[in-house]
Coordinates of C-alpha atoms in Angstrom, one line a residue:
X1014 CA 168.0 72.9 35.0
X1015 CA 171.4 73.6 34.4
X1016 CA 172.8 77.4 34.9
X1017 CA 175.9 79.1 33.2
X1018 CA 177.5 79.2 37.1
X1019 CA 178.6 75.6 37.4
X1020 CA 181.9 75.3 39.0
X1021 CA 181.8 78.4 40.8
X1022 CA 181.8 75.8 44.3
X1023 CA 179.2 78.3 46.1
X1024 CA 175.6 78.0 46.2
X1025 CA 173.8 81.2 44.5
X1026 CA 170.3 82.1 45.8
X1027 CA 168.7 84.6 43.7
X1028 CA 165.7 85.9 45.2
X1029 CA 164.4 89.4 46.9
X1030 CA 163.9 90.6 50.4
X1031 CA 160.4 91.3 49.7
X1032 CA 159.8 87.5 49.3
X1033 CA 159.0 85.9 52.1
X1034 CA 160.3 82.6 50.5
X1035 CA 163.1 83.8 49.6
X1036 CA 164.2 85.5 53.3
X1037 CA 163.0 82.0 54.7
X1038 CA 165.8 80.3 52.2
X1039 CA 168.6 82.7 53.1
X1040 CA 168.0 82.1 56.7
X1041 CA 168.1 78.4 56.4
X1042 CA 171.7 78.8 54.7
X1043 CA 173.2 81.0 57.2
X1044 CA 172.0 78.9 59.9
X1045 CA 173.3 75.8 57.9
X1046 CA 176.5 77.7 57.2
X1047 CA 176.3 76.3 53.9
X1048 CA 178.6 78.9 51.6
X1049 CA 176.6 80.5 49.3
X1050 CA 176.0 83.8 47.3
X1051 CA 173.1 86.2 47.6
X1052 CA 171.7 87.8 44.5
X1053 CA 168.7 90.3 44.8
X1054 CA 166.8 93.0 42.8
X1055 CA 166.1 91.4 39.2
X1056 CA 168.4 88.8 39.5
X1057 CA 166.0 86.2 40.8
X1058 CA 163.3 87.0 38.4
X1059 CA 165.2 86.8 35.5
X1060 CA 166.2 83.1 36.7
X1061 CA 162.5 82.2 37.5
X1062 CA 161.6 82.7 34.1
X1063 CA 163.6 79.7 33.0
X1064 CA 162.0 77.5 35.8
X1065 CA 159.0 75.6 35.4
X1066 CA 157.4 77.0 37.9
X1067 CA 158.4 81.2 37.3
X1068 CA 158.6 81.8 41.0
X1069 CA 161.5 82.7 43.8
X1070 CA 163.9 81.9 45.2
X1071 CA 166.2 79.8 42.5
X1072 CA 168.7 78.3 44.1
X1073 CA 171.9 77.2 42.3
X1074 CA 174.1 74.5 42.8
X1075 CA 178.1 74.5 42.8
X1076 CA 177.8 72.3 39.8
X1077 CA 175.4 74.8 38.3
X1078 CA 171.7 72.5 38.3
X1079 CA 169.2 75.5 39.4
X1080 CA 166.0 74.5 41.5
X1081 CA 163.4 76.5 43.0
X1082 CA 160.4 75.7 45.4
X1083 CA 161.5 76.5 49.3
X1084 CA 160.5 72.9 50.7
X1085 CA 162.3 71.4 47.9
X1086 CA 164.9 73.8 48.1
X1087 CA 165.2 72.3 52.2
X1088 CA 165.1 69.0 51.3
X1089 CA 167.9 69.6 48.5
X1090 CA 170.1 70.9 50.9
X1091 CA 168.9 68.2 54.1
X1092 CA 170.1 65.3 51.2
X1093 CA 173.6 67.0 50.3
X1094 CA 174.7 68.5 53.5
X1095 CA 173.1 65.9 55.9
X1096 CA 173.8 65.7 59.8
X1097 CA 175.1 69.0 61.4
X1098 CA 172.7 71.8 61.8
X1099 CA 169.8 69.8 59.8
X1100 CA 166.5 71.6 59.9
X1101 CA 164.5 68.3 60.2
X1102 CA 163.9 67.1 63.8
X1103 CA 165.4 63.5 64.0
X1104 CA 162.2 62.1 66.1
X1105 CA 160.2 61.3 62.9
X1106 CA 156.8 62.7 64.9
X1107 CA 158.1 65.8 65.8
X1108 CA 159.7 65.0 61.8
X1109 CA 156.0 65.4 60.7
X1110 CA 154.7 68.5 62.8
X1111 CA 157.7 70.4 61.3
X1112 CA 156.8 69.4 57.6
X1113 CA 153.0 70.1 58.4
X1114 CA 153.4 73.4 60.1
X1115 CA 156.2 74.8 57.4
X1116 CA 153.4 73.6 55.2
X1117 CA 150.8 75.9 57.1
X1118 CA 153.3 78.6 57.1
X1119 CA 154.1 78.8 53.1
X1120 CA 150.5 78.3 51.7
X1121 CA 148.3 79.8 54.9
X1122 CA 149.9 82.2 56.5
X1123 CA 151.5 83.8 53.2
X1124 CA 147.3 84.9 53.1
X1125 CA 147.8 87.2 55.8
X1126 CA 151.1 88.8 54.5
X1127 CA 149.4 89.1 51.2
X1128 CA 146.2 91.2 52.6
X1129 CA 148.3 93.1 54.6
X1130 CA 150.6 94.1 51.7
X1131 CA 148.0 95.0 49.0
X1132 CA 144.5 95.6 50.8
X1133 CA 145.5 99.1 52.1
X1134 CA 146.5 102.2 50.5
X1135 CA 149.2 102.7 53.1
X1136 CA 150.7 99.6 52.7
X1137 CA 149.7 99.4 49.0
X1138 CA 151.6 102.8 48.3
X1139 CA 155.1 102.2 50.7
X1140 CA 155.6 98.8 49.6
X1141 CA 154.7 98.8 45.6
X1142 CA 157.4 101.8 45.9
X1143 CA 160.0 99.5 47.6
X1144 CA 159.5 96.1 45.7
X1145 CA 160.1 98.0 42.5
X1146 CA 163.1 99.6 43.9
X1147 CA 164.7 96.7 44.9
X1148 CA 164.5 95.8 41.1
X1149 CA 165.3 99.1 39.6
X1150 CA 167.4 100.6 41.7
X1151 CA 169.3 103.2 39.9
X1152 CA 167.5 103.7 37.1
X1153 CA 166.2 106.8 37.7
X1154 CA 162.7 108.0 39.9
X1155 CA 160.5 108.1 37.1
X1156 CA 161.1 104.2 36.0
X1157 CA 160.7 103.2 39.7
X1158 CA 157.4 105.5 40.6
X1159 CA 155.9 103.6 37.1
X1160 CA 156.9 100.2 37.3
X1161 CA 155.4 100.8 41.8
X1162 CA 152.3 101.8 39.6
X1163 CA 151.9 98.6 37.5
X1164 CA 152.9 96.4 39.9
X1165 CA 150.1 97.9 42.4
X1166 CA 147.3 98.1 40.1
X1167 CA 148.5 94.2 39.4
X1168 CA 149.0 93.1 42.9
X1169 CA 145.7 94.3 44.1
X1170 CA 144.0 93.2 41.2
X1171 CA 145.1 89.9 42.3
X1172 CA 143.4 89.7 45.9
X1173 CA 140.9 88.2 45.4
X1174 CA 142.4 85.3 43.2
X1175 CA 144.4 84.4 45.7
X1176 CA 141.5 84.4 48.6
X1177 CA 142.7 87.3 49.9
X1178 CA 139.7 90.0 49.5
X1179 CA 137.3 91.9 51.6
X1180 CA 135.5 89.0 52.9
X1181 CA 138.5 87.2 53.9
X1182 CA 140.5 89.8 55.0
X1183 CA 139.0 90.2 58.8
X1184 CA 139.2 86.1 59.0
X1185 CA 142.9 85.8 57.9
X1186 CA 143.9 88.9 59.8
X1187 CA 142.3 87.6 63.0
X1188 CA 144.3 83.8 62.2
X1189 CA 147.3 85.7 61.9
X1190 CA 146.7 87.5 65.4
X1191 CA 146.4 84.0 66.9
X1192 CA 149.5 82.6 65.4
X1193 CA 151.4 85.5 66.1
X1194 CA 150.3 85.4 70.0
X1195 CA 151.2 81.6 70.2
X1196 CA 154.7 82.5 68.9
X1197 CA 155.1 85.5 70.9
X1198 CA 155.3 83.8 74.5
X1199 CA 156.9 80.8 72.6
X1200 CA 160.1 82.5 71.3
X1201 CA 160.4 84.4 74.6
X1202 CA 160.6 81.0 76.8
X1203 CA 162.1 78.1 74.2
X1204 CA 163.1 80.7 71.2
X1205 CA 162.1 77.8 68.5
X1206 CA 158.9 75.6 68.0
X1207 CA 160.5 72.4 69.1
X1208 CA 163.0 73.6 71.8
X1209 CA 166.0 75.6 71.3
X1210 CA 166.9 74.7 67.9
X1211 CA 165.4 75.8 64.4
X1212 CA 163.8 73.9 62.1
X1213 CA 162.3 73.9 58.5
X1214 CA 158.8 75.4 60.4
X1215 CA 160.7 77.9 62.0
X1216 CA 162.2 79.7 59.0
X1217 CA 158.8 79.3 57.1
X1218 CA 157.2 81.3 60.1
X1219 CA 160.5 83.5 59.4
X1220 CA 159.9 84.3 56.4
X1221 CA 156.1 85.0 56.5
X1222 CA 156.9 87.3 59.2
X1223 CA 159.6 88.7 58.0
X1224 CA 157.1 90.8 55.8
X1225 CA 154.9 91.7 58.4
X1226 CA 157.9 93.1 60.3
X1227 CA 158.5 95.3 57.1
X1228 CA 155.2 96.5 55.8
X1229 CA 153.5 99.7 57.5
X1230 CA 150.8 98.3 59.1
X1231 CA 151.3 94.8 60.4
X1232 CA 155.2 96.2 61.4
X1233 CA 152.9 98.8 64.1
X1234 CA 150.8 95.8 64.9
X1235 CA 153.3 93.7 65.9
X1236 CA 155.8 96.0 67.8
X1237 CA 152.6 97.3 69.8
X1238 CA 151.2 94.1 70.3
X1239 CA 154.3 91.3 69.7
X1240 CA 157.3 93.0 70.5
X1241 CA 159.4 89.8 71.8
X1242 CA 158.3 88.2 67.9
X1243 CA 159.3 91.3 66.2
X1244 CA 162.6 90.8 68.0
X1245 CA 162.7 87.5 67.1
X1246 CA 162.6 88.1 63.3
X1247 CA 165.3 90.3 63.2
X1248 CA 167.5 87.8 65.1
X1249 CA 167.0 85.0 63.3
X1250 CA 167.6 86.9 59.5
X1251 CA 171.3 85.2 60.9
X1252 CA 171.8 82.4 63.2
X1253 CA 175.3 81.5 61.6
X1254 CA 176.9 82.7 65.1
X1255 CA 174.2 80.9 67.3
X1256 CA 174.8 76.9 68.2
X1257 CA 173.1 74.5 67.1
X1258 CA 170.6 74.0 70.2
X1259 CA 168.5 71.0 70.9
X1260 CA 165.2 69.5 70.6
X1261 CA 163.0 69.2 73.3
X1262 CA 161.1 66.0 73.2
X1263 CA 157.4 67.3 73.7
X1264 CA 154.6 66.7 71.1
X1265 CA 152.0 68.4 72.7
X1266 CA 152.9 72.2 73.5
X1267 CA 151.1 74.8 74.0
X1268 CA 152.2 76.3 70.6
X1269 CA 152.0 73.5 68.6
X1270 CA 148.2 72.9 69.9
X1271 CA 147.6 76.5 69.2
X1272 CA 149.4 75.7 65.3
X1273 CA 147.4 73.4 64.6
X1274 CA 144.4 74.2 66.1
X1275 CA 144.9 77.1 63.2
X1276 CA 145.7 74.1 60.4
X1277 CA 142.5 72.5 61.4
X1278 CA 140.3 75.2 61.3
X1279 CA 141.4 77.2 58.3
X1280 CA 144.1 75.7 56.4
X1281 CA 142.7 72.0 55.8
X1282 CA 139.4 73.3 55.0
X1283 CA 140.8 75.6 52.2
X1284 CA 143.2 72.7 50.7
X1285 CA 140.6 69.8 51.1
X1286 CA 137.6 72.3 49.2
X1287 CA 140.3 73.4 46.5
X1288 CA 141.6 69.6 45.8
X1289 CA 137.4 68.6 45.0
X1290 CA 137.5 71.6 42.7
X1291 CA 140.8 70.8 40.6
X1292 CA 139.4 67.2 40.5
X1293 CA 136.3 68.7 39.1
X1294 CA 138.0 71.3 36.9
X1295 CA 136.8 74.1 38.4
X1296 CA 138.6 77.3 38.3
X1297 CA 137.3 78.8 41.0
X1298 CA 136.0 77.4 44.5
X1299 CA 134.6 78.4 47.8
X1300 CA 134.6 77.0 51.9
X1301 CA 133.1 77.9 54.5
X1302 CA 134.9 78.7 57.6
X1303 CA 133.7 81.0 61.0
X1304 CA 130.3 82.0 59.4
X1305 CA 132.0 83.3 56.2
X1306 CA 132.1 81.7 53.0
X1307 CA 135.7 82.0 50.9
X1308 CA 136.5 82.1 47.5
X1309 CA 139.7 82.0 45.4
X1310 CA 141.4 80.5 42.4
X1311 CA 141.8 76.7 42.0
X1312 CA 145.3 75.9 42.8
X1313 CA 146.8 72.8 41.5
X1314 CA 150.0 73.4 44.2
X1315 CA 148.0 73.5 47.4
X1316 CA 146.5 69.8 45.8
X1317 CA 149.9 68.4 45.8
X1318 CA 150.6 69.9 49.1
X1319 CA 147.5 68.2 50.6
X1320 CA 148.5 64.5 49.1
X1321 CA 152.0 65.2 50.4
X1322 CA 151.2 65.6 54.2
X1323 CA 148.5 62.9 53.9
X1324 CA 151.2 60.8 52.5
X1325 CA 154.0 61.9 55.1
X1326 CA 151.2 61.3 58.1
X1327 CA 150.8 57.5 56.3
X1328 CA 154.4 57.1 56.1
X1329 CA 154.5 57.2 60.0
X1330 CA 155.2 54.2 61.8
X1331 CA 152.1 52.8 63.7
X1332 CA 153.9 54.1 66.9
X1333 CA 154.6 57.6 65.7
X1334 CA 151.1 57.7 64.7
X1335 CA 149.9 56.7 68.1
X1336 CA 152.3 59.0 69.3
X1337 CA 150.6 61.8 67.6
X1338 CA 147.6 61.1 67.6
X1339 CA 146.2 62.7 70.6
X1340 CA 147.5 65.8 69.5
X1341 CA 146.3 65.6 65.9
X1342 CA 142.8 64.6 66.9
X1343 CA 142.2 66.9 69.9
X1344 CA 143.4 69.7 67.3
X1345 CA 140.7 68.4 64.6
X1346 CA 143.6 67.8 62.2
X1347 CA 144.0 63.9 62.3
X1348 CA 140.5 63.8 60.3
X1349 CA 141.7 65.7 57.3
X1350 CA 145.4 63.7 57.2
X1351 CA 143.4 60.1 56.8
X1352 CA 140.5 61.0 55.1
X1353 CA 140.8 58.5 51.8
X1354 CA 144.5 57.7 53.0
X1355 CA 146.1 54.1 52.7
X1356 CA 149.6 53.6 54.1
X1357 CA 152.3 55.2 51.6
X1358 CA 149.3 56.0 49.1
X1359 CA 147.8 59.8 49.3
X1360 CA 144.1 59.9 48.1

């Protein structure tokens, strides 16, 4: 889609700090060091309604053609700035665990920052108020204390669409808990998934915790309970300063096992039960997972994401998948990634 700021020779991200997309985005760029301008408050909902897809960030080229969707947004930039400071590991395996755990991060883990957000009055009432501010900032109290109203009574109204209600609440909380502990001794003793560099999985986790560092009650949780993490998310808002680092060659870590032992038993069960349902035109569906049964909105995204890493994981070289397989099967995900799969075809 072209945009009236062609020519400008900067990128523009329009977006808002309360997104975690869109902090996972600005991150990338500063740590690319790839020039670009921030625009917050309204400015990246106004340019998400001329997207197909109404949602933020939108980023904008120099020569003005606006996109939006963070993993398309990374693989945009990996295809026009290539080489120096790339965000996809050049081993094609470790490649792979980067796309699937970004994956994770985006469509799983944005669970937990959505419950903690809206399913408490605490949280509910701070962050409606700040959201709304960030939008309508000088317009006056009254405006802002409305518009906090509306978008509350929305927001919440939404948690159970989004598989985020009562029931789930104590499951996705307690998967967030587990992720959060794998990272926590992770960033103290390597400071990135794959070694000392980042990568696309890194500023997805960066962004999904970059929310729970903000909001009232995971923020407590984490700097009683995750204090070198919390750290971590402040620090990595900005790595433009920081070199590039390396990556370590190790598929099977302790973090990455405890990743996708998370993938395996919560995420892949959600996308493979929603894909049957938007084959079946269903608008709702349910899965079952640690004695609970789920429910949320069909969602024809999280289909496509499920063909896409089936596809990437067929797309492997025989060797890369024998590399990886250990690791995928002893984790339970290697049955989900082939299920239906033929090489470059996703079922």
């Amino acid at each position: 889609m072209q945009s009236d700021q062609a020519g400008s020779g900067r990128y523009q991200l329009k977006g808002a700090i309360g997104s975690p997309y869109s902090m996972k985005m600005r991150a990338a760029l500063r740590y690319r060091r790839i020039p670009f301008d921030w625009e917050g408050g309204m400015a990246g909902f106004v340019a998400a309604q001329s997207m197909k897809a109404k949602v933020i960030p939108v980023l904008v080229t120099p020569e003005g053609d606006a996109f939006n969707d963070s993993t398309t947004l990374i693989a945009l930039l990996e295809a026009r700035h290539p080489g120096g400071r790339s965000l996809v590991p050049n081993d094609p395996a470790l490649a792979f665990l980067s796309f699937l755990i970004e994956d994770f991060a985006d469509e799983w883990l944005a669970k937990a920052m959505y419950a903690y957000r809206w399913a408490r009055p605490v949280d509910q009432d701070q962050m409606s108020r700040w959201l709304v501010f960030d939008a309508f900032r000088g317009q006056g109290e009254a405006v802002i204390e409305e518009q906090a109203r509306v978008w509350r009574d929305r927001q919440v109204g939404r948690l159970a669409l989004v598989g985020a209600g009562p029931a789930a609440q104590p499951v996705i909380e307690a998967s967030a808990g587990r992720v959060m502990v794998a990272l926590e001794g992770q960033v103290v003793e390597r400071g990135c998934l794959f070694g000392s560099r980042p990568s696309a999985a890194d500023f997805a986790l960066y962004g999904q915790l970059s929310q729970l560092a903000t909001d009232p009650t995971p923020q407590t949780l984490m700097r009683a309970h995750y204090p070198w993490l919390f750290r971590w998310v402040q620090t990595t808002e900005d790595l433009s300063g920081e070199p590039e680092g390396q990556w370590d060659p190790g598929l099977d870590t302790p973090v990455l096992r405890a990743l996708l032992v998370e993938c395996a038993t919560h995420y892949f069960p959600m996308l493979v039960a929603n894909a049957a349902a938007v084959e079946a035109g269903q608008p709702m569906f349910r899965w079952h997972v640690e004695g609970v049964d789920l429910e949320q909105a069909t969602n024809r995204y999280q289909a496509r994401c499920l063909r896409a890493l089936r596809k990437a994981h067929a797309d492997l070289s025989s060797g890369d998948q024998a590399r990886l397989g250990p690791l995928l099967a002893g984790t339970g995900c290697l049955a989900f990634l082939v299920a239906g799969v033929s090489k470059g075809v996703a079922a």
